[in-house]
């Protein structure tokens, strides 16, 4: 009795597990390539312009002495991280949420640089 019950349970579980891991169709069947998918947008030139503007603000703050070398280096590193993320996201077209994330990261970074420039830094070198 237990053997039959165990065999029936194993057959049921293996059938369920197989159904979950076997795709019903090839991944790209009937869909256009990624950059042309509905809901995806081309890589955001706005983010690139924003990051270039942030780099200029960092350089201006460093030249004016309102950003320390350490702070400027840290902000440049942050800009580079957002650029790498934009490149990675942009390989197959940006979704709405990816664009929103990049915009948010750029806005936060710009605000941090502006606040630090307004405050000034006590460690100028």
mmCIF file with all atom_site columns, C-alpha atoms in Angstrom:
data_model
loop_
_atom_site.group_PDB
_atom_site.id
_atom_site.type_symbol
_atom_site.label_atom_id
_atom_site.label_alt_id
_atom_site.label_comp_id
_atom_site.label_asym_id
_atom_site.label_entity_id
_atom_site.label_seq_id
_atom_site.pdbx_PDB_ins_code
_atom_site.Cartn_x
_atom_site.Cartn_y
_atom_site.Cartn_z
_atom_site.occupancy
_atom_site.B_iso_or_equiv
_atom_site.pdbx_formal_charge
_atom_site.auth_seq_id
_atom_site.auth_comp_id
_atom_site.auth_asym_id
_atom_site.auth_atom_id
_atom_site.pdbx_PDB_model_num
ATOM 1   C CA . UNK A 1 1   ? 0.000  0.000  0.000   1.00 0.00 ? 1   UNK A CA 1
ATOM 2   C CA . UNK A 1 2   ? 2.752  2.444  0.957   1.00 0.00 ? 2   UNK A CA 1
ATOM 3   C CA . UNK A 1 3   ? 4.704  1.513  -2.185  1.00 0.00 ? 3   UNK A CA 1
ATOM 4   C CA . UNK A 1 4   ? 1.739  2.323  -4.407  1.00 0.00 ? 4   UNK A CA 1
ATOM 5   C CA . UNK A 1 5   ? 1.108  5.595  -2.604  1.00 0.00 ? 5   UNK A CA 1
ATOM 6   C CA . UNK A 1 6   ? 4.792  6.538  -2.796  1.00 0.00 ? 6   UNK A CA 1
ATOM 7   C CA . UNK A 1 7   ? 4.956  5.650  -6.500  1.00 0.00 ? 7   UNK A CA 1
ATOM 8   C CA . UNK A 1 8   ? 1.805  7.675  -7.195  1.00 0.00 ? 8   UNK A CA 1
ATOM 9   C CA . UNK A 1 9   ? 3.184  10.694 -5.322  1.00 0.00 ? 9   UNK A CA 1
ATOM 10  C CA . UNK A 1 10  ? 6.525  10.475 -7.140  1.00 0.00 ? 10  UNK A CA 1
ATOM 11  C CA . UNK A 1 11  ? 4.774  10.297 -10.513 1.00 0.00 ? 11  UNK A CA 1
ATOM 12  C CA . UNK A 1 12  ? 2.600  13.282 -9.616  1.00 0.00 ? 12  UNK A CA 1
ATOM 13  C CA . UNK A 1 13  ? 5.495  15.390 -8.307  1.00 0.00 ? 13  UNK A CA 1
ATOM 14  C CA . UNK A 1 14  ? 7.781  14.581 -11.247 1.00 0.00 ? 14  UNK A CA 1
ATOM 15  C CA . UNK A 1 15  ? 4.991  15.466 -13.683 1.00 0.00 ? 15  UNK A CA 1
ATOM 16  C CA . UNK A 1 16  ? 4.441  18.818 -11.986 1.00 0.00 ? 16  UNK A CA 1
ATOM 17  C CA . UNK A 1 17  ? 8.169  19.577 -11.801 1.00 0.00 ? 17  UNK A CA 1
ATOM 18  C CA . UNK A 1 18  ? 8.686  18.718 -15.479 1.00 0.00 ? 18  UNK A CA 1
ATOM 19  C CA . UNK A 1 19  ? 5.824  20.967 -16.514 1.00 0.00 ? 19  UNK A CA 1
ATOM 20  C CA . UNK A 1 20  ? 7.411  23.901 -14.726 1.00 0.00 ? 20  UNK A CA 1
ATOM 21  C CA . UNK A 1 21  ? 10.854 23.610 -16.325 1.00 0.00 ? 21  UNK A CA 1
ATOM 22  C CA . UNK A 1 22  ? 9.998  22.806 -19.945 1.00 0.00 ? 22  UNK A CA 1
ATOM 23  C CA . UNK A 1 23  ? 9.276  25.901 -22.058 1.00 0.00 ? 23  UNK A CA 1
ATOM 24  C CA . UNK A 1 24  ? 6.196  25.724 -24.236 1.00 0.00 ? 24  UNK A CA 1
ATOM 25  C CA . UNK A 1 25  ? 7.905  27.454 -27.185 1.00 0.00 ? 25  UNK A CA 1
ATOM 26  C CA . UNK A 1 26  ? 11.334 28.754 -28.138 1.00 0.00 ? 26  UNK A CA 1
ATOM 27  C CA . UNK A 1 27  ? 12.179 32.008 -26.298 1.00 0.00 ? 27  UNK A CA 1
ATOM 28  C CA . UNK A 1 28  ? 11.993 34.435 -29.261 1.00 0.00 ? 28  UNK A CA 1
ATOM 29  C CA . UNK A 1 29  ? 9.318  32.776 -31.349 1.00 0.00 ? 29  UNK A CA 1
ATOM 30  C CA . UNK A 1 30  ? 6.940  35.360 -32.736 1.00 0.00 ? 30  UNK A CA 1
ATOM 31  C CA . UNK A 1 31  ? 8.586  38.301 -30.974 1.00 0.00 ? 31  UNK A CA 1
ATOM 32  C CA . UNK A 1 32  ? 10.690 41.016 -32.579 1.00 0.00 ? 32  UNK A CA 1
ATOM 33  C CA . UNK A 1 33  ? 14.278 41.530 -31.410 1.00 0.00 ? 33  UNK A CA 1
ATOM 34  C CA . UNK A 1 34  ? 14.692 43.220 -28.039 1.00 0.00 ? 34  UNK A CA 1
ATOM 35  C CA . UNK A 1 35  ? 15.240 46.854 -29.117 1.00 0.00 ? 35  UNK A CA 1
ATOM 36  C CA . UNK A 1 36  ? 11.901 46.823 -30.955 1.00 0.00 ? 36  UNK A CA 1
ATOM 37  C CA . UNK A 1 37  ? 9.788  45.149 -28.316 1.00 0.00 ? 37  UNK A CA 1
ATOM 38  C CA . UNK A 1 38  ? 6.700  47.042 -27.239 1.00 0.00 ? 38  UNK A CA 1
ATOM 39  C CA . UNK A 1 39  ? 7.327  48.654 -23.892 1.00 0.00 ? 39  UNK A CA 1
ATOM 40  C CA . UNK A 1 40  ? 11.051 49.033 -24.468 1.00 0.00 ? 40  UNK A CA 1
ATOM 41  C CA . UNK A 1 41  ? 12.552 52.369 -25.351 1.00 0.00 ? 41  UNK A CA 1
ATOM 42  C CA . UNK A 1 42  ? 15.869 53.228 -26.974 1.00 0.00 ? 42  UNK A CA 1
ATOM 43  C CA . UNK A 1 43  ? 18.833 54.034 -24.776 1.00 0.00 ? 43  UNK A CA 1
ATOM 44  C CA . UNK A 1 44  ? 18.251 57.278 -22.938 1.00 0.00 ? 44  UNK A CA 1
ATOM 45  C CA . UNK A 1 45  ? 20.284 60.136 -24.370 1.00 0.00 ? 45  UNK A CA 1
ATOM 46  C CA . UNK A 1 46  ? 18.881 62.283 -21.569 1.00 0.00 ? 46  UNK A CA 1
ATOM 47  C CA . UNK A 1 47  ? 20.760 60.214 -18.992 1.00 0.00 ? 47  UNK A CA 1
ATOM 48  C CA . UNK A 1 48  ? 23.988 60.632 -20.970 1.00 0.00 ? 48  UNK A CA 1
ATOM 49  C CA . UNK A 1 49  ? 23.512 64.396 -21.059 1.00 0.00 ? 49  UNK A CA 1
ATOM 50  C CA . UNK A 1 50  ? 22.675 64.434 -17.355 1.00 0.00 ? 50  UNK A CA 1
ATOM 51  C CA . UNK A 1 51  ? 25.817 62.485 -16.510 1.00 0.00 ? 51  UNK A CA 1
ATOM 52  C CA . UNK A 1 52  ? 27.957 64.800 -18.662 1.00 0.00 ? 52  UNK A CA 1
ATOM 53  C CA . UNK A 1 53  ? 26.405 67.757 -16.831 1.00 0.00 ? 53  UNK A CA 1
ATOM 54  C CA . UNK A 1 54  ? 27.142 66.137 -13.460 1.00 0.00 ? 54  UNK A CA 1
ATOM 55  C CA . UNK A 1 55  ? 30.774 65.548 -14.495 1.00 0.00 ? 55  UNK A CA 1
ATOM 56  C CA . UNK A 1 56  ? 31.037 69.241 -15.450 1.00 0.00 ? 56  UNK A CA 1
ATOM 57  C CA . UNK A 1 57  ? 29.580 70.253 -12.069 1.00 0.00 ? 57  UNK A CA 1
ATOM 58  C CA . UNK A 1 58  ? 32.089 68.017 -10.309 1.00 0.00 ? 58  UNK A CA 1
ATOM 59  C CA . UNK A 1 59  ? 34.935 69.600 -12.280 1.00 0.00 ? 59  UNK A CA 1
ATOM 60  C CA . UNK A 1 60  ? 33.592 73.101 -11.585 1.00 0.00 ? 60  UNK A CA 1
ATOM 61  C CA . UNK A 1 61  ? 33.303 72.336 -7.879  1.00 0.00 ? 61  UNK A CA 1
ATOM 62  C CA . UNK A 1 62  ? 36.819 70.970 -7.790  1.00 0.00 ? 62  UNK A CA 1
ATOM 63  C CA . UNK A 1 63  ? 38.188 74.010 -9.659  1.00 0.00 ? 63  UNK A CA 1
ATOM 64  C CA . UNK A 1 64  ? 36.308 76.412 -7.375  1.00 0.00 ? 64  UNK A CA 1
ATOM 65  C CA . UNK A 1 65  ? 37.526 74.593 -4.274  1.00 0.00 ? 65  UNK A CA 1
ATOM 66  C CA . UNK A 1 66  ? 34.048 73.666 -3.065  1.00 0.00 ? 66  UNK A CA 1
ATOM 67  C CA . UNK A 1 67  ? 34.685 69.951 -3.608  1.00 0.00 ? 67  UNK A CA 1
ATOM 68  C CA . UNK A 1 68  ? 37.665 68.157 -2.162  1.00 0.00 ? 68  UNK A CA 1
ATOM 69  C CA . UNK A 1 69  ? 39.725 65.853 -4.355  1.00 0.00 ? 69  UNK A CA 1
ATOM 70  C CA . UNK A 1 70  ? 38.377 62.915 -2.385  1.00 0.00 ? 70  UNK A CA 1
ATOM 71  C CA . UNK A 1 71  ? 34.741 63.966 -2.857  1.00 0.00 ? 71  UNK A CA 1
ATOM 72  C CA . UNK A 1 72  ? 35.261 64.662 -6.567  1.00 0.00 ? 72  UNK A CA 1
ATOM 73  C CA . UNK A 1 73  ? 36.862 61.258 -7.086  1.00 0.00 ? 73  UNK A CA 1
ATOM 74  C CA . UNK A 1 74  ? 33.996 59.568 -5.263  1.00 0.00 ? 74  UNK A CA 1
ATOM 75  C CA . UNK A 1 75  ? 31.363 61.385 -7.352  1.00 0.00 ? 75  UNK A CA 1
ATOM 76  C CA . UNK A 1 76  ? 33.199 60.582 -10.599 1.00 0.00 ? 76  UNK A CA 1
ATOM 77  C CA . UNK A 1 77  ? 33.201 56.931 -9.570  1.00 0.00 ? 77  UNK A CA 1
ATOM 78  C CA . UNK A 1 78  ? 29.443 57.146 -8.961  1.00 0.00 ? 78  UNK A CA 1
ATOM 79  C CA . UNK A 1 79  ? 28.926 58.719 -12.407 1.00 0.00 ? 79  UNK A CA 1
ATOM 80  C CA . UNK A 1 80  ? 30.943 55.893 -13.957 1.00 0.00 ? 80  UNK A CA 1
ATOM 81  C CA . UNK A 1 81  ? 28.778 53.293 -12.183 1.00 0.00 ? 81  UNK A CA 1
ATOM 82  C CA . UNK A 1 82  ? 25.596 54.862 -13.575 1.00 0.00 ? 82  UNK A CA 1
ATOM 83  C CA . UNK A 1 83  ? 27.186 54.928 -17.057 1.00 0.00 ? 83  UNK A CA 1
ATOM 84  C CA . UNK A 1 84  ? 28.036 51.228 -16.824 1.00 0.00 ? 84  UNK A CA 1
ATOM 85  C CA . UNK A 1 85  ? 24.509 50.464 -15.678 1.00 0.00 ? 85  UNK A CA 1
ATOM 86  C CA . UNK A 1 86  ? 23.087 52.476 -18.591 1.00 0.00 ? 86  UNK A CA 1
ATOM 87  C CA . UNK A 1 87  ? 25.292 50.540 -21.007 1.00 0.00 ? 87  UNK A CA 1
ATOM 88  C CA . UNK A 1 88  ? 24.179 47.224 -19.556 1.00 0.00 ? 88  UNK A CA 1
ATOM 89  C CA . UNK A 1 89  ? 20.508 48.176 -19.623 1.00 0.00 ? 89  UNK A CA 1
ATOM 90  C CA . UNK A 1 90  ? 20.786 49.705 -23.088 1.00 0.00 ? 90  UNK A CA 1
ATOM 91  C CA . UNK A 1 91  ? 22.046 46.536 -24.777 1.00 0.00 ? 91  UNK A CA 1
ATOM 92  C CA . UNK A 1 92  ? 18.533 45.270 -25.391 1.00 0.00 ? 92  UNK A CA 1
ATOM 93  C CA . UNK A 1 93  ? 16.594 48.527 -25.178 1.00 0.00 ? 93  UNK A CA 1
ATOM 94  C CA . UNK A 1 94  ? 15.527 50.250 -21.998 1.00 0.00 ? 94  UNK A CA 1
ATOM 95  C CA . UNK A 1 95  ? 12.283 49.345 -20.342 1.00 0.00 ? 95  UNK A CA 1
ATOM 96  C CA . UNK A 1 96  ? 10.289 52.062 -18.658 1.00 0.00 ? 96  UNK A CA 1
ATOM 97  C CA . UNK A 1 97  ? 11.449 50.937 -15.225 1.00 0.00 ? 97  UNK A CA 1
ATOM 98  C CA . UNK A 1 98  ? 15.114 50.832 -16.283 1.00 0.00 ? 98  UNK A CA 1
ATOM 99  C CA . UNK A 1 99  ? 14.899 54.360 -17.654 1.00 0.00 ? 99  UNK A CA 1
ATOM 100 C CA . UNK A 1 100 ? 13.210 55.520 -14.446 1.00 0.00 ? 100 UNK A CA 1
ATOM 101 C CA . UNK A 1 101 ? 15.972 53.916 -12.370 1.00 0.00 ? 101 UNK A CA 1
ATOM 102 C CA . UNK A 1 102 ? 18.709 55.614 -14.408 1.00 0.00 ? 102 UNK A CA 1
ATOM 103 C CA . UNK A 1 103 ? 16.918 58.961 -14.204 1.00 0.00 ? 103 UNK A CA 1
ATOM 104 C CA . UNK A 1 104 ? 16.527 58.591 -10.447 1.00 0.00 ? 104 UNK A CA 1
ATOM 105 C CA . UNK A 1 105 ? 20.177 57.655 -9.953  1.00 0.00 ? 105 UNK A CA 1
ATOM 106 C CA . UNK A 1 106 ? 21.309 60.640 -12.041 1.00 0.00 ? 106 UNK A CA 1
ATOM 107 C CA . UNK A 1 107 ? 18.992 63.014 -10.169 1.00 0.00 ? 107 UNK A CA 1
ATOM 108 C CA . UNK A 1 108 ? 20.176 61.798 -6.761  1.00 0.00 ? 108 UNK A CA 1
ATOM 109 C CA . UNK A 1 109 ? 23.800 62.073 -7.819  1.00 0.00 ? 109 UNK A CA 1
ATOM 110 C CA . UNK A 1 110 ? 23.284 65.602 -9.184  1.00 0.00 ? 110 UNK A CA 1
ATOM 111 C CA . UNK A 1 111 ? 21.585 66.632 -5.940  1.00 0.00 ? 111 UNK A CA 1
ATOM 112 C CA . UNK A 1 112 ? 24.417 65.183 -3.849  1.00 0.00 ? 112 UNK A CA 1
ATOM 113 C CA . UNK A 1 113 ? 27.033 67.060 -5.883  1.00 0.00 ? 113 UNK A CA 1
ATOM 114 C CA . UNK A 1 114 ? 25.059 70.310 -5.677  1.00 0.00 ? 114 UNK A CA 1
ATOM 115 C CA . UNK A 1 115 ? 24.576 70.035 -1.921  1.00 0.00 ? 115 UNK A CA 1
ATOM 116 C CA . UNK A 1 116 ? 28.250 69.297 -1.377  1.00 0.00 ? 116 UNK A CA 1
ATOM 117 C CA . UNK A 1 117 ? 29.249 72.230 -3.614  1.00 0.00 ? 117 UNK A CA 1
ATOM 118 C CA . UNK A 1 118 ? 26.927 74.597 -1.727  1.00 0.00 ? 118 UNK A CA 1
ATOM 119 C CA . UNK A 1 119 ? 28.189 73.411 1.625   1.00 0.00 ? 119 UNK A CA 1
ATOM 120 C CA . UNK A 1 120 ? 31.796 73.418 0.542   1.00 0.00 ? 120 UNK A CA 1
ATOM 121 C CA . UNK A 1 121 ? 34.313 70.987 1.859   1.00 0.00 ? 121 UNK A CA 1
ATOM 122 C CA . UNK A 1 122 ? 36.637 71.562 4.764   1.00 0.00 ? 122 UNK A CA 1
ATOM 123 C CA . UNK A 1 123 ? 39.255 69.239 3.242   1.00 0.00 ? 123 UNK A CA 1
ATOM 124 C CA . UNK A 1 124 ? 40.315 71.196 0.139   1.00 0.00 ? 124 UNK A CA 1
ATOM 125 C CA . UNK A 1 125 ? 43.536 70.045 -1.542  1.00 0.00 ? 125 UNK A CA 1
#
